[in-house]
Coordinates of C-alpha atoms and ligand atoms in Angstrom, one line a residue:
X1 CA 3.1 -19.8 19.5
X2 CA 6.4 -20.8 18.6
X3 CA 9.2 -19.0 16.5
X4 CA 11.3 -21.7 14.7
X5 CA 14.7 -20.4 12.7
X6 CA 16.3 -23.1 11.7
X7 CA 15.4 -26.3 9.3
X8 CA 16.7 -29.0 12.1
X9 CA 14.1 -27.6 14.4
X10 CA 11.4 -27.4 11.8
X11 CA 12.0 -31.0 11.3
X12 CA 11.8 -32.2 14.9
X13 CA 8.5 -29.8 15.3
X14 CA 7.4 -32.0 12.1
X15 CA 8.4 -35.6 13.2
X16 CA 6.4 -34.9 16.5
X17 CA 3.1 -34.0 14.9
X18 CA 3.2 -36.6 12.0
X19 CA 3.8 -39.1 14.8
X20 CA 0.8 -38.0 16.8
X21 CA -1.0 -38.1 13.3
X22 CA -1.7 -34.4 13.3
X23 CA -2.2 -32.2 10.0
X24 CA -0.5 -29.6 9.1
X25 CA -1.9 -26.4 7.5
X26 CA 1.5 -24.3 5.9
X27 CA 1.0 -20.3 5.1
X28 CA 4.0 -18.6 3.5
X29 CA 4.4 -15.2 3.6
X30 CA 6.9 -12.4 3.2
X31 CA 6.2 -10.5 6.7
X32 CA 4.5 -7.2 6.8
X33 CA 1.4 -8.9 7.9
X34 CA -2.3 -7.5 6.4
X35 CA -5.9 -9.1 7.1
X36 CA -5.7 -10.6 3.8
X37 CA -2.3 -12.9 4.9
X38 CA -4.2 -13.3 8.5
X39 CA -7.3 -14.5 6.3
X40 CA -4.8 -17.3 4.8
X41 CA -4.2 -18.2 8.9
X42 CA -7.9 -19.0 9.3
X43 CA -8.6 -21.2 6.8
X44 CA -5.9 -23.7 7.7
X45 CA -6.5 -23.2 11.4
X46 CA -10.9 -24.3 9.9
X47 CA -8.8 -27.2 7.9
X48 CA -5.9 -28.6 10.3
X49 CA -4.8 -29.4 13.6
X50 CA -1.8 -27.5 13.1
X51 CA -1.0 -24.1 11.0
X52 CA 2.7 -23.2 10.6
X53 CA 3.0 -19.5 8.6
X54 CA 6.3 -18.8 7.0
X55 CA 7.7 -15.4 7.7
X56 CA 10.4 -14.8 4.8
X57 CA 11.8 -11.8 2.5
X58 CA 13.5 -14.5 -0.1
X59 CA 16.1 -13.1 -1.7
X60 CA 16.3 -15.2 -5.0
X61 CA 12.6 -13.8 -6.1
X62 CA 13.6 -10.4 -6.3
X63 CA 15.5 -9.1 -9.3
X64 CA 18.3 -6.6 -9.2
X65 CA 16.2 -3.4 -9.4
X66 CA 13.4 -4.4 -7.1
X67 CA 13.1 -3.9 -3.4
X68 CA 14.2 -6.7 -2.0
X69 CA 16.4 -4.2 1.1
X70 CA 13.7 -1.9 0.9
X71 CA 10.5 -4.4 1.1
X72 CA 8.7 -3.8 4.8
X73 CA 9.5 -5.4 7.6
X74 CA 8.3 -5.9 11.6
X75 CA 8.3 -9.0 12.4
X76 CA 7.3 -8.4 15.9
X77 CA 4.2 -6.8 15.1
X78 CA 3.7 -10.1 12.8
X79 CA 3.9 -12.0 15.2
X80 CA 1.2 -10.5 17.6
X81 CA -1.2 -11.0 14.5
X82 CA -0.1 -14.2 13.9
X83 CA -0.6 -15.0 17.4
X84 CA -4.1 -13.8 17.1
X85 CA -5.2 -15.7 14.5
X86 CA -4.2 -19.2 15.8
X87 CA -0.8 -19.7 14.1
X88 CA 1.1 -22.7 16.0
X89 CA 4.7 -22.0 14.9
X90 CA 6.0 -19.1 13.2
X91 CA 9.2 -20.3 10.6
X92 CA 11.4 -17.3 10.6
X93 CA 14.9 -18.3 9.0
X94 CA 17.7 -16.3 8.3
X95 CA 18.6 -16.2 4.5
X96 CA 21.9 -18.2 5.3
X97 CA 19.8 -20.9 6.9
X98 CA 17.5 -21.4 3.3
X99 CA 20.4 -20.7 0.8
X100 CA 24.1 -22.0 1.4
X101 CA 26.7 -19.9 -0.1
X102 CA 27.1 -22.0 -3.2
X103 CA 23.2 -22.9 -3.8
X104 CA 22.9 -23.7 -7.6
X105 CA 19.3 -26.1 -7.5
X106 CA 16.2 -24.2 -8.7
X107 CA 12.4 -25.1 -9.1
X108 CA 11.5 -23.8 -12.4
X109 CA 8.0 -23.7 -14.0
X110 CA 8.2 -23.0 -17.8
X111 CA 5.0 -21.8 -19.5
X112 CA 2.8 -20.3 -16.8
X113 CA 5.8 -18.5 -15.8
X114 CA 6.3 -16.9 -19.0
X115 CA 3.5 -14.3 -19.2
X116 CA 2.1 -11.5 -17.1
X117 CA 4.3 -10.9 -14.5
X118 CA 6.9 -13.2 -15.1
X119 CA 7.3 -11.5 -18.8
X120 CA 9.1 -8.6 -17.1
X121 CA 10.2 -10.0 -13.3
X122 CA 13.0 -12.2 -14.6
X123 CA 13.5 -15.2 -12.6
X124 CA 10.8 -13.9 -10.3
X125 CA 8.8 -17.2 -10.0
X126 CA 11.8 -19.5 -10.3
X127 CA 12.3 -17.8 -6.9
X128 CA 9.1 -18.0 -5.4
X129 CA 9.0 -22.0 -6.7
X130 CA 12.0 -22.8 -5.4
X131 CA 11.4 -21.7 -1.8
X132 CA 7.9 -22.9 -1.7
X133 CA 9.5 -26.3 -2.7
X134 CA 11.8 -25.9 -0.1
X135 CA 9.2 -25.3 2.4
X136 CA 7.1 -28.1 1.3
X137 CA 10.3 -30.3 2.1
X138 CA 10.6 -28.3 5.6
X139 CA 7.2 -28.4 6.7
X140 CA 5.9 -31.7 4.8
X141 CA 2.3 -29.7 5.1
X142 CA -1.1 -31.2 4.3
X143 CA -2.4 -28.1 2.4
X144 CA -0.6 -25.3 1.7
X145 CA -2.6 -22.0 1.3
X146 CA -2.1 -19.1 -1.2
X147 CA -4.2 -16.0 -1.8
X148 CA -6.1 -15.7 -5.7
X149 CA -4.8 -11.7 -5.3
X150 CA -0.8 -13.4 -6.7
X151 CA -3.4 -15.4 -9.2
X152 CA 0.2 -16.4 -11.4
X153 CA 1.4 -17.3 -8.5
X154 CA -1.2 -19.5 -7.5
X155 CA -1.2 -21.0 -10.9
X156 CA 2.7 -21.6 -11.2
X157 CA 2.8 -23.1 -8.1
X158 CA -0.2 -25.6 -8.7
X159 CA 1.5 -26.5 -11.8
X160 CA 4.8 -27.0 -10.1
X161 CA 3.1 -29.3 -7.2
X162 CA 1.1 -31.5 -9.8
X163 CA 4.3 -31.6 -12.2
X164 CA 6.7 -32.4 -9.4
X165 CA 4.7 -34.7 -7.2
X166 CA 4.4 -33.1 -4.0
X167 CA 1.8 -34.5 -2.0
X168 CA 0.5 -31.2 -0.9
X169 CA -3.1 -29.7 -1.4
X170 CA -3.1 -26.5 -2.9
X171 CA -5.5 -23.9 -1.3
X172 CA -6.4 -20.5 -3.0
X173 CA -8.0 -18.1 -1.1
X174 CA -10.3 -15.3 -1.8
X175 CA -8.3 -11.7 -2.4
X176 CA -9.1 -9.7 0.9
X177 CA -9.5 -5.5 0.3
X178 CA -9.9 -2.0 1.5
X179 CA -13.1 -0.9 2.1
X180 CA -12.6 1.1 -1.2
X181 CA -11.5 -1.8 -3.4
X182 CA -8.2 -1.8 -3.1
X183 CA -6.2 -4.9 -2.8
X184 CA -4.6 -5.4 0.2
X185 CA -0.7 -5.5 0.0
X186 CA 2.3 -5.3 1.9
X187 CA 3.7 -2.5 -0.9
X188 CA 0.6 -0.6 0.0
X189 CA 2.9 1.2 2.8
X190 CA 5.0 2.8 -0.3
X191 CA 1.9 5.0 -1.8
X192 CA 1.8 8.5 -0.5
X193 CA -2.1 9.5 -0.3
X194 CA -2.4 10.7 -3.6
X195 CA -1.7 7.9 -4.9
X196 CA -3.6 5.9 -2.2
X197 CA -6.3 7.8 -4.1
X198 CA -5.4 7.1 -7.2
X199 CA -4.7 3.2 -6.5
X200 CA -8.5 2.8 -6.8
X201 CA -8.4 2.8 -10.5
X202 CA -7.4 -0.7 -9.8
X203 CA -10.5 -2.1 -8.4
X204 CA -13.2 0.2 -10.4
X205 CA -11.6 -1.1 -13.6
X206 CA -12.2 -4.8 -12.5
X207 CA -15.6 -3.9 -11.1
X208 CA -15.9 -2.8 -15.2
X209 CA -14.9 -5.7 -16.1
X210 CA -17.1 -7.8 -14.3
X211 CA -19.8 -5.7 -15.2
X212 CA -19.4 -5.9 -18.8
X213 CA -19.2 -9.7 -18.3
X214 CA -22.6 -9.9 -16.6
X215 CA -24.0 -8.1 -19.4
X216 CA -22.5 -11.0 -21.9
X217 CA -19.0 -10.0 -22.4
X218 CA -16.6 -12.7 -23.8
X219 CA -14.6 -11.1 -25.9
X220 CA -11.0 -10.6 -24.8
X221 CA -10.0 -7.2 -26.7
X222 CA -13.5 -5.9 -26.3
X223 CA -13.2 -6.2 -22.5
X224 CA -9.4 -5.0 -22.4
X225 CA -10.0 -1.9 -24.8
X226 CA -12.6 -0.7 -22.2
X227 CA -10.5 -1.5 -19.3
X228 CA -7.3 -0.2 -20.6
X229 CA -9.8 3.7 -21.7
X230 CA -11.0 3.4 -18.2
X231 CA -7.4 3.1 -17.0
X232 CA -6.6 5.9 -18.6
X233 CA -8.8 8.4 -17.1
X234 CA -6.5 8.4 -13.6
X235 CA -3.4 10.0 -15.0
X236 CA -1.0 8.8 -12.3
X237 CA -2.0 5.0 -13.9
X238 CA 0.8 3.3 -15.8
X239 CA -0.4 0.4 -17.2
X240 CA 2.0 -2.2 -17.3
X241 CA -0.1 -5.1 -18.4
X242 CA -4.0 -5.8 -18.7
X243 CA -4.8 -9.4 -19.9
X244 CA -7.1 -12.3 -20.2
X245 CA -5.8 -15.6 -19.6
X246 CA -6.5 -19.3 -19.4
X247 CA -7.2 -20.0 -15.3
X248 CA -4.8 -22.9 -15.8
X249 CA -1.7 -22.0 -18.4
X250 CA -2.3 -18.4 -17.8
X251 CA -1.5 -17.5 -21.6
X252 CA -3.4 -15.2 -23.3
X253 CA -6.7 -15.8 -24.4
X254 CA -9.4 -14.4 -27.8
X255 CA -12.3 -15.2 -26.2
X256 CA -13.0 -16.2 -22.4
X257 CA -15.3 -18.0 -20.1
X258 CA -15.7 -19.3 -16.3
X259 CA -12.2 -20.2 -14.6
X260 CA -10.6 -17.6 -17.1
X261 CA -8.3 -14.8 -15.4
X262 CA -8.3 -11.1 -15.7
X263 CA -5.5 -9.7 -14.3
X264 CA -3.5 -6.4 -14.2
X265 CA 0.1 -4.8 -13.1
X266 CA -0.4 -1.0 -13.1
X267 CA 2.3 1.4 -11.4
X268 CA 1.0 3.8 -9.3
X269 CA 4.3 6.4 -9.4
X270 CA 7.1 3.8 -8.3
X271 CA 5.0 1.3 -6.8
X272 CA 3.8 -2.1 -8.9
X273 CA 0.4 -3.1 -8.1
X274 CA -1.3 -6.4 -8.9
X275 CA -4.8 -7.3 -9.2
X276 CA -7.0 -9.5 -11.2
X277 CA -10.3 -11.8 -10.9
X278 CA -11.4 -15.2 -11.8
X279 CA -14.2 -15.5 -14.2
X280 CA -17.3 -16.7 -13.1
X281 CA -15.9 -16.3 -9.5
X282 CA -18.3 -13.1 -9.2
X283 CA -18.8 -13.8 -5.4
X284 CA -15.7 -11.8 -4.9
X285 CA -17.6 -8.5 -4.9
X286 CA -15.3 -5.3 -5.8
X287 CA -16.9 -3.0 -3.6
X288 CA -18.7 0.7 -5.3
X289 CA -17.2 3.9 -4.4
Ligands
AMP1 P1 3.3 -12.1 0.3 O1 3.6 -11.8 1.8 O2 2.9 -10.8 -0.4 O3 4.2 -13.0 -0.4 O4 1.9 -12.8 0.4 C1 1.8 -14.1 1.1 C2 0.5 -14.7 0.7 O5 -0.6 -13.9 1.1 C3 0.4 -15.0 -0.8 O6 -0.2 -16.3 -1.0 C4 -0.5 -13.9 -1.2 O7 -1.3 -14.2 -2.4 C5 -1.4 -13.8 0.0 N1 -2.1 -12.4 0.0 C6 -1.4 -11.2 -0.1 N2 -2.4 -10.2 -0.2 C7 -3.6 -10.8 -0.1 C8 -4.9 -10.3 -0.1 N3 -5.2 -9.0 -0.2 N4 -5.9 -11.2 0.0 C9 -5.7 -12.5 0.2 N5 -4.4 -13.1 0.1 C10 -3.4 -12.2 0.0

């Protein structure tokens, strides 16, 4: 496996594979590596000759009072799972390397942005579009992967890639969890185990969700009244937002059906969690505990 830090050796890395006529699989990622990032590996390594994972903190997605000097970090022990799970190159750049001192050009998805998560993380997803776009321009990937867990995410970026032209296939990929339900996340680390505990509020009030769905559900505030009470029972819960919304515009929605999204931000003490579902997708089973 090779580590790569700058964009000129990206580039040759590139050149050499397109020439051969290889494909390219391209997983960013912030570091802090879980299964549910290693998951991402696999799927490109099933789809491509070649699977390149970003490792990058990017500064321009975090807003003033997050955690972007805090947010976890060990790359080395990133790299041996990276390793394991069949990752080619590793791009690891130095903020200077992505953003020159005077950077003013940003990627900005109006719309899909707007709601959920971007209603309250300011400028959160022009950050995350601009690097992926940047990265798409570094890497020149055939499919680029994405987890449904960030399901805004996944949606800005698609919109971004269809609006913009890239020539890129957008791959989501099933949210991996605990044995208990819980989303896996790098801000998992930050919970002390009471609120480990508590966290599981998360998944059981999806599981309710989905159960209330099987049984005919399709109402929007019928569903989120009974999600927000069941929120309520685990006192260390602060709901940020619960919401349906359109699987494509990812604005709010009266009544649902398949490809629709139900997602939540809930803080557990001072950490933000995120987790959601897509209708219909009822594969993805939220385990019982
Ligand atoms: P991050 O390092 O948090 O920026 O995440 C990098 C990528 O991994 C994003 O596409 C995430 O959606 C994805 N990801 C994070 N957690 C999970 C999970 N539990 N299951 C599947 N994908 C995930």
């Amino acid at each position: 496996m090779r580590i790569i830090t700058t964009i000129a050796e990206m580039h040759a890395q590139i050149e050499t594979w397109k020439n051969a006529d290889q494909t390219i699989g391209l997983c960013p990622t912030m570091g802090y590596l879980h299964e549910g990032h290693a998951s991402l590996m696999d799927y490109s390594n099933e789809d491509n000759d070649y699977t390149v994972a970003s490792v990058f903190v990017n500064p321009i997605q975090f807003g003033p009072n997050e955690d972007l000097s805090k947010y976890p970090r060990d790359f080395e022990r990133d790299c041996k799972i990276l390793e394991a799970h069949g990752v080619d190159v590793v791009f690891h750049p130095e903020p200077e390397e992505m953003y020159f001192p005077d950077f003013c050009t940003y990627a900005d998805v109006d719309v899909v942005s707007d709601t959920l998560c971007g209603a309250t993380r300011e400028n959160h997803f022009r950050g995350v579009c601009t690097v992926i776009a940047k990265f798409l321009n570094v890497v020149q990937p055939d499919k680029i992967y994405f987890g449904k867990k960030d399901a805004q995410q996944l949606a800005v970026v698609r919109r971004m890639v269809r609006d913009l032209n890239f020539d890129v296939d957008v791959v989501g990929c099933p949210t991996v969890r605990e044995e208990d339900g819980l989303a896996m996340s790098s801000r998992n680390v930050y919970l002390s185990p009471e609120e480990r505990k508590a966290a599981r509020i998360l998944s059981r009030t999806l599981r309710l969700g989905q159960d209330m769905i099987r049984e005919g559900c399709s109402d929007s505030k019928e569903l989120l009244d009974a999600m927000k009470t069941n929120l309520a029972t685990e006192p260390m819960a602060d709901i940020d937002y619960v919401e349906v919304v359109d699987g494509i515009s990812m604005q709010p929605i009266e009544t649902f059906g398949k490809g629709d999204v139900v997602a939540m931000a809930v803080r557990i003490g001072a950490t933000r969690l995120i987790d959601n579902f897509t209708v219909g997708d009822m594969a993805i089973e939220i385990p019982e505990v």
